[in-house]
Coordinates of C-alpha atoms in Angstrom, one line a residue:
Chain A
M1 CA 6.5 -23.2 91.8
K2 CA 4.6 -23.0 95.0
K3 CA 7.7 -24.2 96.7
F4 CA 9.6 -21.3 95.3
L5 CA 7.0 -18.9 96.5
V6 CA 7.2 -20.2 100.0
L7 CA 11.0 -19.9 100.0
F8 CA 10.8 -16.4 98.6
L9 CA 8.3 -15.3 101.3
T10 CA 10.5 -17.0 104.0
V11 CA 13.5 -15.0 102.8
I12 CA 11.5 -11.8 102.8
L13 CA 10.3 -12.5 106.3
V14 CA 13.8 -13.3 107.5
L15 CA 15.1 -10.2 105.9
S16 CA 12.4 -8.0 107.3
F17 CA 12.9 -9.5 110.7
A18 CA 16.6 -8.8 110.5
A19 CA 15.9 -5.3 109.4
S20 CA 13.5 -4.7 112.3
C21 CA 16.1 -6.1 114.7
K22 CA 18.7 -3.7 113.3
K23 CA 16.4 -0.8 113.6
K24 CA 15.8 -1.6 117.2
A25 CA 19.5 -1.9 118.0
K26 CA 20.0 1.5 116.3
E27 CA 17.5 3.2 118.4
V28 CA 19.2 2.3 121.7
P29 CA 22.4 4.4 121.6
P30 CA 21.8 7.9 120.3
P31 CA 24.6 8.8 118.0
P32 CA 27.0 11.2 119.7
P33 CA 27.1 14.5 118.0
Q34 CA 30.8 14.3 117.4
A35 CA 30.3 11.1 115.5
Q36 CA 28.1 13.0 113.2
E37 CA 30.4 16.0 112.7
Q38 CA 33.5 14.0 112.2
P39 CA 32.7 12.8 108.8
K40 CA 31.9 16.3 107.8
V41 CA 35.4 17.4 108.8
E42 CA 36.9 14.6 106.9
K43 CA 35.0 15.7 103.9
V44 CA 36.4 19.2 103.9
E45 CA 39.1 19.0 101.4
E46 CA 42.1 21.3 101.6
P47 CA 41.8 23.5 98.6
A48 CA 44.8 22.9 96.4
I49 CA 46.7 26.3 96.6
K50 CA 47.5 27.1 93.1
E51 CA 51.0 28.7 93.2
P52 CA 50.7 31.9 91.1
V53 CA 53.6 32.3 88.8
L54 CA 55.7 35.1 90.2
T55 CA 57.7 37.4 88.0
E56 CA 61.4 37.8 88.8
E57 CA 60.6 41.2 90.0
E58 CA 58.0 40.0 92.4
I59 CA 60.4 37.4 93.9
F60 CA 62.9 40.2 94.2
M61 CA 60.5 42.5 96.0
K62 CA 59.7 39.8 98.5
K63 CA 63.3 39.6 99.7
T64 CA 64.8 41.8 102.4
L65 CA 67.7 44.1 101.6
E66 CA 69.9 41.9 103.7
E67 CA 68.9 38.8 101.7
I68 CA 69.6 40.6 98.4
N69 CA 72.9 41.9 99.6
Q70 CA 73.9 38.4 100.7
E71 CA 73.4 37.2 97.2
K72 CA 75.9 39.8 96.0
P73 CA 74.1 40.6 92.7
L74 CA 76.6 43.4 92.0
A75 CA 80.2 42.3 91.7
M76 CA 83.0 44.6 93.0
I77 CA 85.7 46.1 90.8
H78 CA 89.4 46.7 91.5
F79 CA 91.8 49.5 90.9
D80 CA 95.5 50.0 90.2
Y81 CA 97.8 51.3 92.9
D82 CA 97.2 55.0 93.7
K83 CA 94.8 55.1 90.7
Y84 CA 91.0 55.7 90.5
N85 CA 90.4 55.2 86.7
I86 CA 88.1 52.3 85.6
R87 CA 90.4 49.4 84.5
P88 CA 89.5 47.5 81.3
D89 CA 88.8 44.3 83.3
A90 CA 86.2 46.3 85.4
V91 CA 84.2 47.3 82.3
P92 CA 82.4 44.0 81.8
V93 CA 81.7 43.8 85.5
L94 CA 80.1 47.3 85.5
E95 CA 78.2 46.5 82.3
A96 CA 76.7 43.4 84.0
N97 CA 75.9 45.5 87.1
A98 CA 74.3 48.2 84.9
S99 CA 72.0 45.6 83.2
W100 CA 71.0 44.2 86.6
L101 CA 70.2 47.7 87.7
K102 CA 68.1 48.2 84.6
K103 CA 66.2 45.0 85.4
F104 CA 65.3 46.4 88.8
P105 CA 64.8 50.0 88.1
T106 CA 63.6 50.9 91.7
V107 CA 66.9 49.8 93.3
K108 CA 69.1 52.3 94.9
I109 CA 72.7 51.6 95.6
L110 CA 75.7 52.8 97.7
V111 CA 79.1 52.6 96.0
E112 CA 81.9 52.2 98.6
G113 CA 85.4 53.3 97.7
H114 CA 88.2 51.5 99.5
C115 CA 92.0 51.8 99.4
D116 CA 94.9 49.6 100.5
E117 CA 97.1 50.4 103.5
R118 CA 99.9 51.9 101.4
G119 CA 98.3 55.3 101.5
T120 CA 98.0 57.9 104.2
E121 CA 94.8 58.3 106.2
E122 CA 94.0 61.7 104.7
Y123 CA 94.9 61.1 101.1
N124 CA 93.2 57.6 101.1
L125 CA 89.9 59.1 102.2
A126 CA 90.0 61.4 99.2
L127 CA 91.2 58.6 96.9
G128 CA 88.4 56.2 98.1
E129 CA 85.9 58.9 97.2
K130 CA 87.5 59.3 93.7
R131 CA 87.2 55.5 93.2
A132 CA 83.5 55.5 94.2
K133 CA 82.9 58.6 92.0
S134 CA 84.5 57.2 88.9
T135 CA 82.5 53.9 89.4
M136 CA 79.3 55.9 89.7
D137 CA 80.2 58.0 86.7
Y138 CA 80.7 54.9 84.6
L139 CA 77.3 53.4 85.7
V140 CA 75.7 56.7 84.8
S141 CA 77.4 56.6 81.4
L142 CA 75.8 53.2 80.9
G143 CA 72.3 54.7 81.5
I144 CA 71.8 54.4 85.2
S145 CA 70.2 57.5 86.7
A146 CA 72.6 59.3 89.1
D147 CA 69.9 59.7 91.7
R148 CA 69.8 56.0 92.2
I149 CA 73.5 56.0 93.3
R150 CA 75.1 57.3 96.5
I151 CA 78.9 57.1 97.1
I152 CA 80.9 56.8 100.3
S153 CA 84.6 56.5 101.0
Y154 CA 86.0 54.3 103.7
G155 CA 89.7 55.1 102.9
K156 CA 91.8 52.2 104.1
S157 CA 89.7 51.5 107.2
Q158 CA 87.9 48.4 105.9
P159 CA 90.3 46.1 104.2
L160 CA 88.9 42.8 102.7
D161 CA 92.2 41.1 103.2
P162 CA 94.2 41.9 106.3
G163 CA 97.4 40.8 104.7
H164 CA 100.4 43.0 103.9
D165 CA 101.4 41.8 100.5
E166 CA 100.5 42.6 96.9
T167 CA 97.7 40.0 96.8
A168 CA 96.0 41.6 99.8
W169 CA 96.6 45.2 98.5
A170 CA 95.2 44.4 95.1
K171 CA 92.0 42.9 96.7
N172 CA 91.6 45.9 99.0
R173 CA 91.8 48.6 96.3
R174 CA 88.2 48.3 95.3
A175 CA 84.7 49.7 94.8
Q176 CA 81.9 47.5 96.1
F177 CA 78.2 47.9 96.0
L178 CA 75.5 47.8 98.6
I179 CA 71.8 47.8 97.8
I180 CA 70.2 50.4 100.1
G181 CA 66.7 50.7 98.6
K182 CA 64.3 49.0 96.2
Chain B
M1 CA 141.8 84.2 155.1
K2 CA 144.4 82.0 153.6
K3 CA 142.8 79.0 155.2
S4 CA 139.4 79.8 153.7
A5 CA 140.9 80.4 150.3
T6 CA 142.6 77.0 150.4
W7 CA 139.3 75.4 151.4
I8 CA 137.5 77.0 148.5
L9 CA 140.2 75.9 146.1
C10 CA 140.0 72.3 147.5
L11 CA 136.2 72.4 147.0
F12 CA 136.6 73.7 143.5
I13 CA 139.1 70.9 142.6
L14 CA 136.9 68.3 144.2
T15 CA 133.8 69.5 142.5
A16 CA 135.4 69.9 139.1
G17 CA 136.9 66.5 139.3
G18 CA 133.7 64.9 140.5
L19 CA 131.7 66.6 137.9
S20 CA 133.7 65.9 134.9
L21 CA 132.3 62.4 134.5
F22 CA 128.7 63.5 134.7
S23 CA 128.9 66.7 132.8
Q24 CA 130.1 65.1 129.6
Q25 CA 126.6 63.7 128.9
E26 CA 125.1 67.1 129.5
I27 CA 127.4 68.8 127.0
V28 CA 126.3 66.4 124.3
L29 CA 122.7 67.2 125.1
T30 CA 123.4 70.9 125.0
I31 CA 124.9 70.7 121.5
R32 CA 122.0 68.7 120.2
E33 CA 119.5 71.2 121.5
G34 CA 121.0 74.2 119.8
V35 CA 120.2 76.3 122.9
P36 CA 121.6 75.5 126.3
A37 CA 119.1 74.0 128.6
I38 CA 118.4 75.8 131.9
S39 CA 120.0 73.8 134.7
L40 CA 117.4 73.1 137.3
A41 CA 117.8 71.2 140.6
L42 CA 114.8 69.3 141.9
P43 CA 115.8 67.8 145.2
P44 CA 113.3 65.3 146.7
F45 CA 110.3 67.1 148.2
I46 CA 110.1 67.3 152.0
S47 CA 107.0 65.7 153.4
D48 CA 105.3 65.4 156.8
A49 CA 106.7 62.0 157.8
S50 CA 103.7 61.1 159.9
S51 CA 101.3 61.3 156.9
A52 CA 101.3 58.5 154.4
E53 CA 99.2 60.6 152.0
A54 CA 101.6 63.5 152.2
R55 CA 104.5 61.1 151.5
E56 CA 102.7 59.7 148.5
A57 CA 101.9 63.2 147.3
A58 CA 105.5 64.3 147.6
E59 CA 106.7 61.2 145.6
T60 CA 104.1 61.4 142.9
I61 CA 104.3 65.2 142.3
H62 CA 108.1 65.0 142.3
R63 CA 108.2 62.1 139.9
V64 CA 105.7 63.7 137.4
L65 CA 107.3 67.1 137.6
A66 CA 110.8 65.6 137.0
D67 CA 109.3 63.7 133.9
D68 CA 107.8 66.9 132.6
L69 CA 111.0 68.9 133.0
R70 CA 113.1 66.2 131.4
Y71 CA 110.6 66.0 128.5
S72 CA 110.6 69.8 128.1
R73 CA 114.1 70.2 126.6
V74 CA 114.0 73.6 128.1
F75 CA 115.3 72.5 131.5
S76 CA 118.0 70.0 132.3
L77 CA 117.9 68.4 135.7
V78 CA 120.9 68.5 137.9
P79 CA 121.8 64.8 138.4
R80 CA 120.6 63.4 141.7
E81 CA 124.2 62.3 142.6
H82 CA 125.4 65.8 142.5
L83 CA 123.3 66.6 145.5
N84 CA 125.6 64.4 147.6
Y85 CA 128.4 66.9 147.1
I86 CA 126.6 69.7 149.0
R87 CA 125.0 70.1 152.4
P88 CA 121.5 68.6 152.7
L89 CA 118.7 71.0 151.7
N90 CA 117.2 72.9 154.6
P91 CA 114.2 74.9 153.3
K92 CA 114.5 77.4 156.2
E93 CA 118.1 78.2 155.3
I94 CA 119.2 77.7 151.7
F95 CA 123.0 77.8 151.0
F96 CA 122.8 79.1 147.4
K97 CA 126.5 78.9 146.9
D98 CA 126.3 75.2 147.4
W99 CA 123.7 75.0 144.6
E100 CA 125.8 77.2 142.4
S101 CA 128.7 74.9 142.9
I102 CA 126.8 72.1 141.3
Q103 CA 125.9 74.4 138.4
T104 CA 122.3 75.0 139.4
R105 CA 120.5 78.0 138.0
I106 CA 117.1 77.3 139.4
L107 CA 116.3 75.5 142.6
V108 CA 112.8 74.0 143.1
V109 CA 111.9 73.3 146.7
G110 CA 108.7 71.5 147.5
E111 CA 107.1 70.7 150.8
V112 CA 104.0 68.6 151.4
S113 CA 102.0 68.7 154.6
Q114 CA 98.6 67.4 155.7
S115 CA 96.0 69.7 157.2
Q116 CA 92.8 67.9 158.2
N117 CA 91.8 65.8 155.1
R118 CA 93.7 67.9 152.6
V119 CA 97.2 67.6 151.3
I120 CA 99.0 70.9 151.0
F121 CA 101.8 71.2 148.5
E122 CA 103.9 74.3 148.6
V123 CA 106.5 75.0 146.0
K124 CA 109.2 77.7 145.9
I125 CA 111.3 78.4 142.9
Y126 CA 114.6 80.2 143.5
D127 CA 117.0 81.8 141.1
V128 CA 120.3 80.6 142.6
K129 CA 122.5 83.4 141.3
S130 CA 120.4 86.2 142.7
E131 CA 119.4 84.1 145.7
K132 CA 115.8 85.2 145.3
M133 CA 112.5 83.4 145.2
I134 CA 111.0 84.0 141.8
L135 CA 107.8 82.1 142.4
G136 CA 105.9 80.6 145.3
K137 CA 102.7 78.6 145.1
R138 CA 100.6 76.6 147.4
Y139 CA 98.2 73.9 146.1
Q140 CA 95.5 72.0 147.9
A141 CA 95.4 68.5 146.4
D142 CA 93.7 65.1 146.8
P143 CA 95.2 62.0 145.2
G144 CA 93.2 62.4 142.0
V145 CA 95.0 65.6 141.0
F146 CA 98.6 65.0 142.1
R147 CA 99.6 64.6 138.5
L148 CA 97.7 67.8 137.5
V149 CA 99.5 69.7 140.3
A150 CA 102.9 68.6 139.0
H151 CA 101.9 69.6 135.4
R152 CA 100.7 73.0 136.7
V153 CA 104.1 73.6 138.4
A154 CA 105.9 72.6 135.2
D155 CA 103.7 75.1 133.2
E156 CA 104.6 77.8 135.7
L157 CA 108.3 77.1 135.1
M158 CA 107.8 77.2 131.3
K159 CA 106.0 80.6 131.6
L160 CA 108.8 82.0 133.8
Y161 CA 111.3 81.3 131.0
G162 CA 109.1 82.6 128.2
E163 CA 108.2 79.2 126.9
K164 CA 104.7 78.1 125.9
P165 CA 103.3 76.0 128.7
Y166 CA 101.6 72.7 127.5
F167 CA 101.8 70.2 130.3
T168 CA 98.1 70.6 131.1
T169 CA 97.1 70.3 127.5
K170 CA 95.5 67.2 126.0
I171 CA 96.0 65.0 123.0
V172 CA 92.9 63.9 121.2
F173 CA 93.1 60.6 119.2
V174 CA 91.2 57.7 117.7
S175 CA 91.1 54.3 119.3
N176 CA 89.3 51.1 118.6
R177 CA 89.9 49.7 122.1
D178 CA 86.1 49.5 122.7
G179 CA 85.2 47.9 119.4
N180 CA 85.2 50.6 116.8
D181 CA 87.0 53.9 116.1
E182 CA 86.0 56.4 118.7
L183 CA 87.5 59.7 120.0
Y184 CA 89.6 59.7 123.1
M185 CA 91.8 62.2 124.9
M186 CA 94.8 61.9 127.1
D187 CA 97.4 64.0 128.9
Y188 CA 100.6 64.8 126.9
D189 CA 102.4 61.9 128.6
G190 CA 99.7 59.3 127.9
A191 CA 98.1 59.4 131.3
N192 CA 94.3 59.8 131.9
Q193 CA 93.1 58.3 128.7
T194 CA 89.4 59.2 128.4
R195 CA 86.7 58.2 125.9
L196 CA 84.8 61.1 124.3
T197 CA 82.4 59.5 121.8
F198 CA 80.0 56.6 122.3
N199 CA 78.4 55.1 119.2
K200 CA 78.9 52.1 116.9
W201 CA 80.0 54.2 113.9
R202 CA 83.5 55.4 113.0
D203 CA 84.6 58.7 114.5
Y204 CA 87.7 59.9 112.8
M205 CA 90.4 62.6 112.2
P206 CA 89.9 64.8 115.3
A207 CA 91.6 68.2 115.7
W208 CA 91.5 70.6 118.6
S209 CA 90.5 74.2 118.6
P210 CA 93.4 76.3 119.9
D211 CA 91.8 76.7 123.4
Q212 CA 91.2 72.9 123.5
R213 CA 87.5 73.5 124.2
A214 CA 86.3 72.1 120.8
I215 CA 87.2 69.2 118.6
V216 CA 86.4 69.1 114.8
F217 CA 86.1 65.6 113.5
T218 CA 84.6 63.3 110.9
S219 CA 81.9 60.8 111.9
Y220 CA 80.0 58.2 109.9
R221 CA 77.3 58.2 112.5
A222 CA 74.6 59.4 110.1
G223 CA 75.7 57.0 107.3
N224 CA 78.0 59.5 105.6
P225 CA 81.4 60.9 106.5
D226 CA 80.2 64.2 107.9
L227 CA 82.1 66.9 109.7
Y228 CA 81.1 67.7 113.3
I229 CA 82.3 70.0 116.1
L230 CA 82.3 68.4 119.6
H231 CA 82.5 70.5 122.8
P232 CA 83.6 67.7 125.1
Y233 CA 83.2 69.6 128.3
E234 CA 79.7 70.8 127.5
G235 CA 78.7 67.5 125.7
K236 CA 77.6 69.5 122.7
L237 CA 77.8 68.1 119.2
T238 CA 77.0 70.1 116.1
P239 CA 77.1 69.0 112.4
V240 CA 79.0 71.5 110.3
S241 CA 79.3 70.0 106.8
T242 CA 77.2 67.0 105.7
K243 CA 77.2 66.9 101.9
G244 CA 79.8 64.6 100.3
T245 CA 82.8 63.4 102.1
N246 CA 83.9 65.9 104.8
F247 CA 87.2 65.5 106.6
S248 CA 90.6 67.0 107.6
G249 CA 89.1 69.8 109.8
A250 CA 91.6 72.3 111.2
F251 CA 90.9 75.4 113.3
S252 CA 92.9 78.5 112.6
P253 CA 95.5 79.5 115.3
D254 CA 93.3 82.3 116.4
G255 CA 90.3 80.0 116.7
K256 CA 88.1 82.1 114.4
K257 CA 88.2 80.0 111.2
L258 CA 87.8 76.4 110.3
A259 CA 89.5 74.9 107.3
F260 CA 88.3 71.5 106.1
C261 CA 88.1 69.2 103.1
S262 CA 84.9 68.3 101.4
T263 CA 83.6 66.7 98.2
R264 CA 80.3 68.7 98.4
D265 CA 80.9 70.1 94.9
G266 CA 81.9 66.8 93.4
N267 CA 85.7 66.7 94.1
S268 CA 87.9 66.9 97.1
E269 CA 88.5 70.6 97.7
I270 CA 89.5 72.8 100.6
Y271 CA 87.0 75.2 102.2
V272 CA 87.4 77.8 104.9
A273 CA 84.4 78.6 107.2
E274 CA 83.8 80.5 110.4
A275 CA 84.7 78.6 113.5
D276 CA 81.1 77.2 113.8
G277 CA 81.2 75.9 110.3
S278 CA 79.0 78.7 108.8
N279 CA 79.7 80.6 105.7
A280 CA 82.0 78.1 104.1
R281 CA 83.9 79.3 101.1
R282 CA 85.7 77.1 98.7
I283 CA 89.4 78.1 98.2
T284 CA 90.8 75.4 95.9
F285 CA 89.5 74.9 92.3
N286 CA 91.2 71.9 90.8
S287 CA 90.1 68.6 89.4
A288 CA 92.8 66.9 91.5
I289 CA 92.6 65.8 95.1
D290 CA 93.2 68.8 97.5
T291 CA 93.3 67.8 101.1
A292 CA 94.8 68.0 104.6
P293 CA 94.9 71.7 105.2
T294 CA 97.1 73.1 108.1
W295 CA 97.3 76.7 109.1
S296 CA 100.5 78.8 109.4
P297 CA 100.7 80.2 113.0
T298 CA 99.9 83.7 111.6
G299 CA 96.7 82.3 110.1
R300 CA 97.6 84.0 106.8
E301 CA 98.6 80.8 104.9
I302 CA 97.5 77.2 104.6
A303 CA 99.6 74.3 103.7
F304 CA 97.9 71.3 102.1
T305 CA 98.3 68.2 100.0
S306 CA 97.4 68.0 96.3
D307 CA 98.0 65.5 93.6
R308 CA 97.6 68.1 90.8
T309 CA 101.0 67.2 89.3
G310 CA 100.2 63.5 89.4
T311 CA 101.4 62.4 92.8
P312 CA 100.5 63.9 96.3
Q313 CA 102.8 66.8 97.2
I314 CA 102.8 69.6 99.7
Y315 CA 101.7 73.1 98.7
I316 CA 101.2 76.4 100.4
M317 CA 98.6 79.0 99.5
D318 CA 97.2 82.2 101.0
A319 CA 94.3 81.6 103.4
E320 CA 92.0 83.0 100.6
G321 CA 93.3 80.4 98.1
G322 CA 95.7 82.6 96.1
N323 CA 99.4 82.4 95.5
V324 CA 99.6 78.6 95.4
R325 CA 103.2 77.2 95.3
K326 CA 104.6 73.7 95.7
V327 CA 107.1 73.4 98.6
S328 CA 107.9 69.7 98.7
F329 CA 110.5 68.1 96.6
G330 CA 112.3 64.8 96.2
G331 CA 109.4 62.5 97.0
N332 CA 106.5 61.0 95.1
Y333 CA 104.0 60.4 97.8
L334 CA 103.8 63.2 100.4
D335 CA 100.8 64.0 102.7
A336 CA 99.6 65.1 106.1
P337 CA 101.4 68.4 106.5
A338 CA 101.5 69.9 109.9
W339 CA 102.8 73.5 110.3
S340 CA 105.0 74.1 113.3
P341 CA 104.0 76.6 115.9
D342 CA 107.1 78.7 115.2
G343 CA 106.1 78.9 111.6
E344 CA 109.5 77.8 110.3
R345 CA 108.9 74.1 109.7
I346 CA 106.3 71.8 108.1
A347 CA 106.2 68.1 109.2
F348 CA 104.8 65.7 106.7
V349 CA 104.6 62.0 105.8
S350 CA 106.6 60.6 102.9
R351 CA 106.1 57.1 101.4
V352 CA 109.3 55.4 100.2
D353 CA 109.2 51.7 99.2
N354 CA 106.0 51.2 101.1
F355 CA 107.3 52.6 104.3
F356 CA 106.0 55.9 105.7
D357 CA 108.2 58.2 107.6
I358 CA 107.9 61.6 109.1
Y359 CA 110.1 64.3 107.6
I360 CA 110.5 68.0 108.5
L361 CA 110.8 70.7 105.9
N362 CA 112.6 73.8 107.1
L363 CA 111.0 76.7 105.2
K364 CA 113.9 79.0 105.9
T365 CA 116.7 76.8 104.8
N366 CA 114.6 74.7 102.4
K367 CA 116.1 71.6 103.8
I368 CA 114.3 68.4 104.6
T369 CA 115.3 66.2 107.5
K370 CA 114.1 62.7 108.3
L371 CA 112.6 62.3 111.7
T372 CA 111.7 58.6 111.9
E373 CA 113.5 55.6 110.6
T374 CA 111.7 52.5 111.5
R375 CA 110.7 50.6 108.3
A376 CA 107.0 50.9 109.4
R377 CA 104.0 53.2 108.7
N378 CA 104.6 56.4 110.6
E379 CA 101.7 58.8 110.0
S380 CA 99.7 61.8 111.0
P381 CA 102.3 64.1 112.6
S382 CA 101.1 66.8 115.0
W383 CA 103.3 69.3 116.9
S384 CA 103.4 70.1 120.6
P385 CA 102.3 73.6 121.4
D386 CA 106.0 74.7 121.8
G387 CA 107.2 73.0 118.6
R388 CA 109.8 70.9 120.3
H389 CA 108.0 67.6 120.0
I390 CA 105.9 65.7 117.4
I391 CA 103.3 63.1 118.1
F392 CA 102.4 60.6 115.3
S393 CA 101.0 57.1 114.9
S394 CA 103.0 54.1 113.9
N395 CA 102.8 50.4 113.5
M396 CA 106.5 50.0 114.4
S397 CA 105.7 47.6 117.2
G398 CA 103.1 45.6 115.2
S399 CA 99.9 47.3 116.1
I400 CA 99.2 51.0 115.5
Q401 CA 100.0 53.2 118.5
V402 CA 100.6 56.9 119.2
Y403 CA 104.2 58.0 119.8
S404 CA 106.0 61.1 120.8
V405 CA 109.4 62.1 119.5
D406 CA 111.5 65.3 119.9
Y407 CA 112.2 67.5 116.9
D408 CA 115.7 66.2 116.7
A409 CA 114.6 62.5 116.6
S410 CA 115.6 61.8 120.2
N411 CA 113.4 60.7 123.1
L412 CA 111.0 58.4 121.2
R413 CA 108.2 57.1 123.5
C414 CA 105.0 55.2 123.1
L415 CA 101.9 56.8 124.7
T416 CA 99.2 54.2 124.1
S417 CA 98.8 50.5 124.3
Q418 CA 95.1 49.5 124.5
G419 CA 93.7 48.5 121.1
E420 CA 94.9 50.4 118.1
N421 CA 95.4 54.2 118.4
K422 CA 96.0 56.7 115.7
L423 CA 95.3 60.2 114.2
A424 CA 96.5 61.9 117.3
N425 CA 96.2 65.7 117.4
W426 CA 97.9 68.1 119.8
T427 CA 97.8 71.4 118.0
N428 CA 96.2 72.6 114.7

């Protein structure tokens, strides 16, 4: 038992000596201030940014007009030769365009009327306007406010397809949409 | 006496024989014209041999004047070879009988000299039969205006014979040579092509005022096809109609009114305003397309295009909008009427099998003649001030260019080559 006590005391002594030695060593180099700050910096945790859930409208509003137009949310429609009435195949396209416009009620659009090269300069400018106008009227009949729509005629001056055959002409007789405000 | 009579007889036989070959062509020309052209001799101009500049002036003015007179259809030039049959020209002593013998009615004598730094061009115009000078003019010129001097002399000749002078007038047109459609103007023969508008938007469908001081045209520069009046020499631009699509401007022949087309009331209609665009009154009331107004030379009537019967056709109405009647027939796509300065004819475009050609409707005989036949798109006719020529745009060579053709379909020539050129306007 006595033997144990001696051993215990010895251990204590050794430990305290070791501790005093450590203390002395610590005193010699003063800790550089950076060393003290560094752990602090490490401790700063980047706050986890919590992505707020944006509505479709908010996403839309963040985009520029160019970006929106590049996505072509409003499909163009086509017309018969020398005609400006809305073709049956254009009806579902305009209905889809109208529901998109209802989803984004602040959007303003420009409807461009275009013609193929088989019309004269003068008559085509008027015909392009008629095509834009009948397109606008149809959108209005689907509940889109007329003051959200502007129309313009480019006649035959901006063909989509530069070809000179029926395929090109059919593509070029069109009304297309440009978003000009939101 | 006897000797001289024989000599004259010999000369006559020689001349008649020598001429018969050449005169044949002229006779054909005379028949095609309807009225005999005035035979005019234009011997080479005499120049101060010591001055290179005087020689150049003599050559240039002579060449341009000869081109003008050939183009005119009023004058026919005595062939150069015929001058070999007579004594050389001496401006100090003109042998009028010589000139009469080669069937010259008018003799134009030009002399160029140099005085200090200026070139002096002196022209004398003689009536051969009466042996009298009917006009004498002296011009100071530097190389930049040699062409203009020639055009001035040609205009003087036209005035002498009661014809409308137009060689110094300009043609306004649309060209994309600098990237997008802009207005340009050029001399009647295609020389001196000058840009008039400078922007990145389309400028379109120009038309001169009768004094050629103002141009009415459509421009997209403000984001909408608006109607503007440009005073090119003052650099002044005024918007005149900006609601809806505004196009097909046309000044009345007295320059006091402006007809144009606009969709300001929701549909393509024709309006007549004061020359500055103020006080516009609508004169067509129809749910169809009404467009392309062109004034009669009296200013009392307007021809225009309308598709009120289903396809575009040519109509005439009073300048106030009343008394509308259809004048075209036999086609199902007619547009771009242009009323001739003599009031008797309307040029227009007709589409047949996807080709556009220029036709002329004679309002007196009610007959239609075809002016172009090129299996291409020939468009936008405009008359010369004297009604003997029509300019139009065509893609007959592949790209769209401005052409000139005489009223009887002869003398087709291309006036432009840089980029694409169209919608040329010479008169109303």
